[in-house]
Amino acid sequence: MFLVGSSSALLEPDDSQLVAHGKVIYMEHCASCHGRNLEGQPDWKTLDKEGFLPGPPHDESGHTWHHPDTTLFKITKLGIAEAANLKDYKTRMAGFRETLSDDDIIAALSFIKSRWPEDVRRRHDQLNRAYERRDSSAR
């Protein structure tokens, strides 16, 4: 089981077995909102008629890679409203804590990262290292 705060780097986009499992999880639980090719829904930055933001892309055009692994994990497990402590935030994405194991969440996120271009993956790795240094200096 993953322990939040244990390390900023959790994803393993070069582990082919993990990524293959993550693809299955993603297609079953994520693709309907975030796209089979991680492209997200149209106009994902604009509230829809009901006041919800559409599912954002998880490819390099979106903001997923702007967040460290631990944040991505928390958002997926808890849902964005709880993970970011946004009490009145309207979202259609509930957390997956009752549906997916921690390992399944890490696999799905590893699949997503495996699809990013190499330069985006490198920048994301740098972000994880920066968060790791920040967290270790705060202790």
CSV table of N, CA and C in Angstrom, one decimal:
chain,number,residue,atom,x,y,z
A,1,MET,N,0.8,-1.2,0.0
A,1,MET,CA,0.0,0.0,0.0
A,1,MET,C,0.9,1.2,0.0
A,2,PHE,N,0.5,2.2,-0.7
A,2,PHE,CA,1.2,3.5,-0.8
A,2,PHE,C,0.9,4.4,0.4
A,3,LEU,N,2.0,4.9,0.9
A,3,LEU,CA,1.8,5.8,2.1
A,3,LEU,C,2.0,7.3,1.6
A,4,VAL,N,1.0,8.1,1.6
A,4,VAL,CA,1.1,9.5,1.2
A,4,VAL,C,2.2,10.2,2.0
A,5,GLY,N,3.1,10.8,1.2
A,5,GLY,CA,4.2,11.6,1.8
A,5,GLY,C,5.5,10.8,1.9
A,6,SER,N,5.4,9.5,1.5
A,6,SER,CA,6.6,8.6,1.6
A,6,SER,C,7.7,9.0,0.5
A,7,SER,N,7.2,9.5,-0.6
A,7,SER,CA,8.1,9.9,-1.7
A,7,SER,C,7.3,10.6,-2.7
A,8,SER,N,7.9,11.6,-3.4
A,8,SER,CA,7.2,12.3,-4.4
A,8,SER,C,7.1,11.5,-5.7
A,9,ALA,N,8.1,10.7,-6.0
A,9,ALA,CA,8.1,9.9,-7.2
A,9,ALA,C,7.5,8.5,-7.0
A,10,LEU,N,6.4,8.3,-7.6
A,10,LEU,CA,5.7,7.0,-7.4
A,10,LEU,C,5.5,6.3,-8.8
A,11,LEU,N,5.4,7.0,-9.8
A,11,LEU,CA,5.1,6.4,-11.1
A,11,LEU,C,6.3,5.8,-11.8
A,12,GLU,N,6.0,4.7,-12.5
A,12,GLU,CA,7.0,3.9,-13.2
A,12,GLU,C,6.6,3.7,-14.6
A,13,PRO,N,6.8,4.7,-15.4
A,13,PRO,CA,6.3,4.7,-16.8
A,13,PRO,C,7.2,3.8,-17.7
A,14,ASP,N,8.3,3.3,-17.2
A,14,ASP,CA,9.2,2.4,-18.0
A,14,ASP,C,9.0,0.9,-17.6
A,15,ASP,N,8.1,0.7,-16.7
A,15,ASP,CA,7.8,-0.7,-16.3
A,15,ASP,C,6.7,-1.2,-17.2
A,16,SER,N,7.0,-2.0,-18.2
A,16,SER,CA,6.0,-2.4,-19.2
A,16,SER,C,4.9,-3.2,-18.7
A,17,GLN,N,5.1,-4.0,-17.7
A,17,GLN,CA,4.0,-4.8,-17.1
A,17,GLN,C,3.0,-3.9,-16.3
A,18,LEU,N,3.6,-3.0,-15.6
A,18,LEU,CA,2.8,-2.0,-14.8
A,18,LEU,C,2.0,-1.1,-15.8
A,19,VAL,N,2.6,-0.6,-16.8
A,19,VAL,CA,2.0,0.2,-17.8
A,19,VAL,C,0.9,-0.5,-18.5
A,20,ALA,N,1.1,-1.8,-18.9
A,20,ALA,CA,0.0,-2.6,-19.5
A,20,ALA,C,-1.2,-2.7,-18.6
A,21,HIS,N,-0.9,-3.0,-17.3
A,21,HIS,CA,-2.0,-3.1,-16.4
A,21,HIS,C,-2.7,-1.8,-16.2
A,22,GLY,N,-1.9,-0.7,-16.2
A,22,GLY,CA,-2.4,0.7,-16.0
A,22,GLY,C,-3.3,1.0,-17.2
A,23,LYS,N,-3.0,0.6,-18.4
A,23,LYS,CA,-3.8,0.9,-19.6
A,23,LYS,C,-5.2,0.2,-19.5
A,24,VAL,N,-5.2,-1.0,-19.0
A,24,VAL,CA,-6.5,-1.7,-18.7
A,24,VAL,C,-7.3,-0.9,-17.7
A,25,ILE,N,-6.7,-0.5,-16.6
A,25,ILE,CA,-7.4,0.3,-15.6
A,25,ILE,C,-7.9,1.6,-16.2
A,26,TYR,N,-7.0,2.3,-16.9
A,26,TYR,CA,-7.4,3.6,-17.5
A,26,TYR,C,-8.5,3.5,-18.4
A,27,MET,N,-8.5,2.5,-19.3
A,27,MET,CA,-9.6,2.3,-20.3
A,27,MET,C,-10.9,2.0,-19.6
A,28,GLU,N,-10.9,1.3,-18.6
A,28,GLU,CA,-12.1,0.9,-17.9
A,28,GLU,C,-12.6,2.0,-17.0
A,29,HIS,N,-11.8,2.8,-16.4
A,29,HIS,CA,-12.2,3.8,-15.4
A,29,HIS,C,-12.1,5.2,-15.7
A,30,CYS,N,-11.2,5.6,-16.7
A,30,CYS,CA,-10.8,6.9,-16.9
A,30,CYS,C,-11.1,7.5,-18.3
A,31,ALA,N,-11.1,6.6,-19.3
A,31,ALA,CA,-11.1,7.0,-20.7
A,31,ALA,C,-12.5,7.6,-21.1
A,32,SER,N,-13.5,7.2,-20.4
A,32,SER,CA,-14.9,7.8,-20.8
A,32,SER,C,-14.9,9.3,-20.6
A,33,CYS,N,-14.1,9.8,-19.6
A,33,CYS,CA,-14.1,11.3,-19.4
A,33,CYS,C,-12.8,11.9,-19.9
A,34,HIS,N,-11.7,11.2,-19.8
A,34,HIS,CA,-10.4,11.8,-20.2
A,34,HIS,C,-9.9,11.4,-21.6
A,35,GLY,N,-10.7,10.6,-22.3
A,35,GLY,CA,-10.4,10.2,-23.7
A,35,GLY,C,-9.5,9.0,-23.8
A,36,ARG,N,-9.8,8.2,-24.8
A,36,ARG,CA,-9.0,6.9,-25.0
A,36,ARG,C,-7.6,7.2,-25.3
A,37,ASN,N,-7.3,8.4,-25.9
A,37,ASN,CA,-6.0,8.9,-26.2
A,37,ASN,C,-5.5,10.0,-25.3
A,38,LEU,N,-6.1,10.1,-24.1
A,38,LEU,CA,-5.7,11.0,-23.1
A,38,LEU,C,-6.0,12.5,-23.5
A,39,GLU,N,-6.9,12.6,-24.5
A,39,GLU,CA,-7.1,14.0,-25.1
A,39,GLU,C,-8.1,14.8,-24.3
A,40,GLY,N,-8.8,14.3,-23.4
A,40,GLY,CA,-9.8,15.0,-22.6
A,40,GLY,C,-11.0,15.3,-23.4
A,41,GLN,N,-11.9,16.1,-22.8
A,41,GLN,CA,-13.2,16.5,-23.4
A,41,GLN,C,-13.0,17.8,-24.0
A,42,PRO,N,-13.8,18.1,-25.0
A,42,PRO,CA,-13.8,19.5,-25.7
A,42,PRO,C,-14.1,20.6,-24.7
A,43,ASP,N,-13.4,21.7,-24.9
A,43,ASP,CA,-13.6,22.9,-24.0
A,43,ASP,C,-13.5,22.6,-22.5
A,44,TRP,N,-12.4,21.8,-22.2
A,44,TRP,CA,-12.2,21.3,-20.9
A,44,TRP,C,-11.9,22.4,-19.9
A,45,LYS,N,-11.6,23.6,-20.3
A,45,LYS,CA,-11.3,24.7,-19.4
A,45,LYS,C,-12.5,25.6,-19.2
A,46,THR,N,-13.7,25.3,-19.8
A,46,THR,CA,-14.9,26.1,-19.7
A,46,THR,C,-16.0,25.3,-19.0
A,47,LEU,N,-16.6,25.9,-18.0
A,47,LEU,CA,-17.7,25.3,-17.3
A,47,LEU,C,-18.8,24.9,-18.2
A,48,ASP,N,-19.4,23.7,-18.0
A,48,ASP,CA,-20.5,23.3,-18.9
A,48,ASP,C,-21.8,24.0,-18.3
A,49,LYS,N,-23.0,23.7,-18.9
A,49,LYS,CA,-24.3,24.3,-18.5
A,49,LYS,C,-24.6,24.0,-17.1
A,50,GLU,N,-24.1,22.9,-16.5
A,50,GLU,CA,-24.4,22.6,-15.2
A,50,GLU,C,-23.4,23.1,-14.2
A,51,GLY,N,-22.4,23.8,-14.6
A,51,GLY,CA,-21.4,24.4,-13.8
A,51,GLY,C,-20.2,23.4,-13.5
A,52,PHE,N,-20.0,22.4,-14.3
A,52,PHE,CA,-18.9,21.5,-14.1
A,52,PHE,C,-17.8,21.7,-15.2
A,53,LEU,N,-16.6,21.5,-14.8
A,53,LEU,CA,-15.5,21.5,-15.8
A,53,LEU,C,-15.5,20.1,-16.5
A,54,PRO,N,-15.4,20.0,-17.8
A,54,PRO,CA,-15.3,18.7,-18.5
A,54,PRO,C,-13.9,18.1,-18.1
A,55,GLY,N,-13.8,16.8,-18.4
A,55,GLY,CA,-12.6,16.1,-18.1
A,55,GLY,C,-11.4,16.6,-18.8
A,56,PRO,N,-10.3,17.0,-18.1
A,56,PRO,CA,-9.2,17.6,-18.8
A,56,PRO,C,-8.4,16.5,-19.5
A,57,PRO,N,-7.5,16.9,-20.4
A,57,PRO,CA,-6.6,15.9,-21.1
A,57,PRO,C,-5.5,15.5,-20.1
A,58,HIS,N,-5.1,14.3,-20.3
A,58,HIS,CA,-3.9,13.8,-19.5
A,58,HIS,C,-2.7,13.7,-20.4
A,59,ASP,N,-2.8,14.1,-21.6
A,59,ASP,CA,-1.6,14.1,-22.5
A,59,ASP,C,-0.8,15.4,-22.2
A,60,GLU,N,0.2,15.7,-23.0
A,60,GLU,CA,1.1,16.8,-22.7
A,60,GLU,C,0.4,18.2,-22.9
A,61,SER,N,-0.8,18.2,-23.5
A,61,SER,CA,-1.6,19.5,-23.7
A,61,SER,C,-2.3,19.9,-22.5
A,62,GLY,N,-2.4,19.0,-21.5
A,62,GLY,CA,-3.1,19.3,-20.3
A,62,GLY,C,-2.2,19.7,-19.2
A,63,HIS,N,-2.7,19.7,-18.0
A,63,HIS,CA,-1.9,20.2,-16.8
A,63,HIS,C,-1.5,19.0,-15.9
A,64,THR,N,-1.8,17.8,-16.2
A,64,THR,CA,-1.5,16.7,-15.3
A,64,THR,C,-0.1,16.6,-15.0
A,65,TRP,N,0.8,16.8,-16.0
A,65,TRP,CA,2.2,16.7,-15.7
A,65,TRP,C,2.8,17.9,-14.9
A,66,HIS,N,1.9,18.9,-14.6
A,66,HIS,CA,2.4,20.0,-13.8
A,66,HIS,C,2.3,19.7,-12.3
A,67,HIS,N,1.8,18.5,-12.0
A,67,HIS,CA,1.6,18.1,-10.6
A,67,HIS,C,2.5,16.9,-10.2
A,68,PRO,N,3.1,16.9,-9.0
A,68,PRO,CA,3.9,15.8,-8.6
A,68,PRO,C,3.1,14.5,-8.5
A,69,ASP,N,3.8,13.4,-8.5
A,69,ASP,CA,3.1,12.1,-8.4
A,69,ASP,C,2.2,12.0,-7.2
A,70,THR,N,2.6,12.5,-6.0
A,70,THR,CA,1.8,12.4,-4.8
A,70,THR,C,0.5,13.1,-5.0
A,71,THR,N,0.5,14.3,-5.6
A,71,THR,CA,-0.7,15.0,-5.9
A,71,THR,C,-1.6,14.3,-6.8
A,72,LEU,N,-1.1,13.8,-7.9
A,72,LEU,CA,-1.9,13.0,-8.9
A,72,LEU,C,-2.5,11.8,-8.2
A,73,PHE,N,-1.7,11.1,-7.3
A,73,PHE,CA,-2.3,10.0,-6.6
A,73,PHE,C,-3.4,10.4,-5.7
A,74,LYS,N,-3.2,11.5,-4.9
A,74,LYS,CA,-4.3,11.9,-4.0
A,74,LYS,C,-5.5,12.3,-4.7
A,75,ILE,N,-5.4,13.1,-5.9
A,75,ILE,CA,-6.6,13.5,-6.6
A,75,ILE,C,-7.3,12.3,-7.1
A,76,THR,N,-6.6,11.3,-7.6
A,76,THR,CA,-7.2,10.1,-8.2
A,76,THR,C,-7.9,9.3,-7.1
A,77,LYS,N,-7.2,9.1,-5.9
A,77,LYS,CA,-7.8,8.3,-4.9
A,77,LYS,C,-8.9,9.0,-4.1
A,78,LEU,N,-8.7,10.3,-3.8
A,78,LEU,CA,-9.7,11.0,-3.0
A,78,LEU,C,-10.7,11.9,-3.8
A,79,GLY,N,-10.4,12.2,-5.0
A,79,GLY,CA,-11.2,13.2,-5.8
A,79,GLY,C,-10.6,14.5,-5.5
A,80,ILE,N,-10.7,15.4,-6.5
A,80,ILE,CA,-10.0,16.7,-6.4
A,80,ILE,C,-10.5,17.6,-5.3
A,81,ALA,N,-11.8,17.5,-5.0
A,81,ALA,CA,-12.4,18.4,-4.0
A,81,ALA,C,-11.8,18.0,-2.6
A,82,GLU,N,-11.7,16.8,-2.3
A,82,GLU,CA,-11.1,16.4,-1.0
A,82,GLU,C,-9.6,16.5,-1.0
A,83,ALA,N,-8.9,16.1,-2.1
A,83,ALA,CA,-7.5,16.2,-2.2
A,83,ALA,C,-7.0,17.6,-2.0
A,84,ALA,N,-7.7,18.6,-2.6
A,84,ALA,CA,-7.3,20.0,-2.6
A,84,ALA,C,-8.0,20.8,-1.5
A,85,ASN,N,-8.8,20.1,-0.7
A,85,ASN,CA,-9.6,20.7,0.4
A,85,ASN,C,-10.5,21.9,-0.2
A,86,LEU,N,-11.2,21.6,-1.2
A,86,LEU,CA,-12.1,22.6,-1.9
A,86,LEU,C,-13.5,22.1,-1.6
A,87,LYS,N,-14.0,22.6,-0.5
A,87,LYS,CA,-15.3,22.1,0.0
A,87,LYS,C,-16.5,22.3,-0.9
A,88,ASP,N,-16.5,23.4,-1.7
A,88,ASP,CA,-17.6,23.7,-2.5
A,88,ASP,C,-17.3,23.5,-4.0
A,89,TYR,N,-16.2,22.8,-4.3
A,89,TYR,CA,-15.9,22.6,-5.7
A,89,TYR,C,-16.8,21.5,-6.3
A,90,LYS,N,-17.4,21.9,-7.5
A,90,LYS,CA,-18.2,21.0,-8.2
A,90,LYS,C,-17.4,20.2,-9.2
A,91,THR,N,-17.5,18.9,-9.0
A,91,THR,CA,-16.8,17.9,-9.9
A,91,THR,C,-17.6,16.7,-10.1
A,92,ARG,N,-17.4,16.1,-11.3
A,92,ARG,CA,-18.1,14.8,-11.5
A,92,ARG,C,-17.1,13.7,-11.2
A,93,MET,N,-15.9,14.0,-10.9
A,93,MET,CA,-14.9,12.9,-10.6
A,93,MET,C,-14.8,12.7,-9.1
A,94,ALA,N,-15.4,11.6,-8.7
A,94,ALA,CA,-15.3,11.1,-7.4
A,94,ALA,C,-14.0,10.4,-7.2
A,95,GLY,N,-13.5,10.3,-6.0
A,95,GLY,CA,-12.3,9.6,-5.8
A,95,GLY,C,-12.5,8.1,-6.1
A,96,PHE,N,-11.4,7.4,-6.3
A,96,PHE,CA,-11.5,5.9,-6.6
A,96,PHE,C,-11.1,5.1,-5.5
A,97,ARG,N,-11.1,5.6,-4.3
A,97,ARG,CA,-10.6,4.8,-3.1
A,97,ARG,C,-11.4,3.5,-2.9
A,98,GLU,N,-12.7,3.6,-3.2
A,98,GLU,CA,-13.6,2.4,-3.0
A,98,GLU,C,-13.5,1.5,-4.2
A,99,THR,N,-13.0,1.9,-5.4
A,99,THR,CA,-13.0,1.2,-6.6
A,99,THR,C,-11.7,0.6,-7.0
A,100,LEU,N,-10.6,1.3,-6.8
A,100,LEU,CA,-9.3,0.9,-7.2
A,100,LEU,C,-8.3,0.8,-6.0
A,101,SER,N,-7.4,-0.2,-6.1
A,101,SER,CA,-6.4,-0.3,-5.1
A,101,SER,C,-5.3,0.8,-5.3
A,102,ASP,N,-4.5,1.1,-4.3
A,102,ASP,CA,-3.4,2.0,-4.5
A,102,ASP,C,-2.5,1.6,-5.7
A,103,ASP,N,-2.2,0.3,-5.8
A,103,ASP,CA,-1.4,-0.2,-6.9
A,103,ASP,C,-2.1,0.0,-8.2
A,104,ASP,N,-3.4,-0.1,-8.3
A,104,ASP,CA,-4.1,0.1,-9.6
A,104,ASP,C,-4.0,1.6,-10.0
A,105,ILE,N,-4.1,2.5,-9.0
A,105,ILE,CA,-4.0,3.9,-9.2
A,105,ILE,C,-2.7,4.3,-9.8
A,106,ILE,N,-1.6,3.7,-9.1
A,106,ILE,CA,-0.3,4.0,-9.6
A,106,ILE,C,0.0,3.4,-11.0
A,107,ALA,N,-0.6,2.3,-11.3
A,107,ALA,CA,-0.5,1.7,-12.6
A,107,ALA,C,-1.2,2.6,-13.6
A,108,ALA,N,-2.4,3.1,-13.4
A,108,ALA,CA,-3.1,3.9,-14.3
A,108,ALA,C,-2.3,5.2,-14.5
A,109,LEU,N,-1.8,5.8,-13.5
A,109,LEU,CA,-1.0,7.0,-13.6
A,109,LEU,C,0.3,6.8,-14.3
A,110,SER,N,0.9,5.6,-14.1
A,110,SER,CA,2.1,5.2,-14.8
A,110,SER,C,1.9,5.1,-16.3
A,111,PHE,N,0.7,4.5,-16.7
A,111,PHE,CA,0.3,4.4,-18.1
A,111,PHE,C,0.2,5.8,-18.7
A,112,ILE,N,-0.4,6.7,-18.0
A,112,ILE,CA,-0.6,8.1,-18.5
A,112,ILE,C,0.8,8.7,-18.7
A,113,LYS,N,1.7,8.6,-17.7
A,113,LYS,CA,3.0,9.2,-17.9
A,113,LYS,C,3.8,8.6,-19.0
A,114,SER,N,3.6,7.3,-19.2
A,114,SER,CA,4.3,6.6,-20.3
A,114,SER,C,4.0,7.1,-21.7
A,115,ARG,N,2.9,7.8,-21.8
A,115,ARG,CA,2.4,8.4,-23.1
A,115,ARG,C,2.9,9.8,-23.4
A,116,TRP,N,3.5,10.4,-22.4
A,116,TRP,CA,4.0,11.8,-22.5
A,116,TRP,C,5.3,11.7,-23.3
A,117,PRO,N,5.6,12.8,-24.1
A,117,PRO,CA,6.9,12.9,-24.8
A,117,PRO,C,8.0,12.9,-23.8
A,118,GLU,N,9.2,12.5,-24.2
A,118,GLU,CA,10.4,12.4,-23.3
A,118,GLU,C,10.7,13.7,-22.6
A,119,ASP,N,10.6,14.9,-23.3
A,119,ASP,CA,10.9,16.1,-22.6
A,119,ASP,C,9.9,16.5,-21.5
A,120,VAL,N,8.6,16.1,-21.7
A,120,VAL,CA,7.6,16.3,-20.7
A,120,VAL,C,7.9,15.4,-19.5
A,121,ARG,N,8.2,14.2,-19.8
A,121,ARG,CA,8.5,13.2,-18.7
A,121,ARG,C,9.7,13.7,-17.9
A,122,ARG,N,10.7,14.2,-18.5
A,122,ARG,CA,11.9,14.8,-17.8
A,122,ARG,C,11.5,15.9,-17.0
A,123,ARG,N,10.7,16.8,-17.5
A,123,ARG,CA,10.3,18.0,-16.7
A,123,ARG,C,9.4,17.5,-15.5
A,124,HIS,N,8.6,16.5,-15.7
A,124,HIS,CA,7.8,16.0,-14.6
A,124,HIS,C,8.7,15.3,-13.5
A,125,ASP,N,9.8,14.6,-13.9
A,125,ASP,CA,10.7,14.0,-13.0
A,125,ASP,C,11.4,15.1,-12.2
A,126,GLN,N,11.8,16.2,-12.9
A,126,GLN,CA,12.4,17.4,-12.2
A,126,GLN,C,11.4,18.0,-11.1
A,127,LEU,N,10.2,18.0,-11.5
A,127,LEU,CA,9.1,18.5,-10.5
A,127,LEU,C,9.1,17.6,-9.3
A,128,ASN,N,9.1,16.3,-9.5
A,128,ASN,CA,9.0,15.4,-8.4
A,128,ASN,C,10.3,15.6,-7.5
A,129,ARG,N,11.4,15.7,-8.1
A,129,ARG,CA,12.6,16.0,-7.3
A,129,ARG,C,12.5,17.3,-6.5
A,130,ALA,N,12.0,18.3,-7.1
A,130,ALA,CA,11.8,19.6,-6.4
A,130,ALA,C,10.9,19.4,-5.2
A,131,TYR,N,9.8,18.7,-5.4
A,131,TYR,CA,8.9,18.5,-4.3
A,131,TYR,C,9.5,17.6,-3.2
A,132,GLU,N,10.3,16.6,-3.6
A,132,GLU,CA,11.0,15.8,-2.7
A,132,GLU,C,11.9,16.6,-1.8
A,133,ARG,N,12.7,17.5,-2.4
A,133,ARG,CA,13.6,18.4,-1.7
A,133,ARG,C,12.9,19.3,-0.7
A,134,ARG,N,11.8,19.9,-1.2
A,134,ARG,CA,11.0,20.8,-0.4
A,134,ARG,C,10.4,20.0,0.8
A,135,ASP,N,9.9,18.8,0.6
A,135,ASP,CA,9.3,18.0,1.7
A,135,ASP,C,10.3,17.6,2.7
A,136,SER,N,11.5,17.2,2.2
A,136,SER,CA,12.6,16.8,3.1
A,136,SER,C,13.1,18.0,3.9
A,137,SER,N,13.2,19.1,3.4
A,137,SER,CA,13.7,20.3,4.1
A,137,SER,C,12.7,20.8,5.1
A,138,ALA,N,11.4,20.5,4.9
A,138,ALA,CA,10.4,20.9,5.8
A,138,ALA,C,10.3,20.0,7.1
A,139,ARG,N,10.9,18.9,7.0
A,139,ARG,CA,10.8,17.9,8.1
A,139,ARG,C,11.8,18.3,9.2
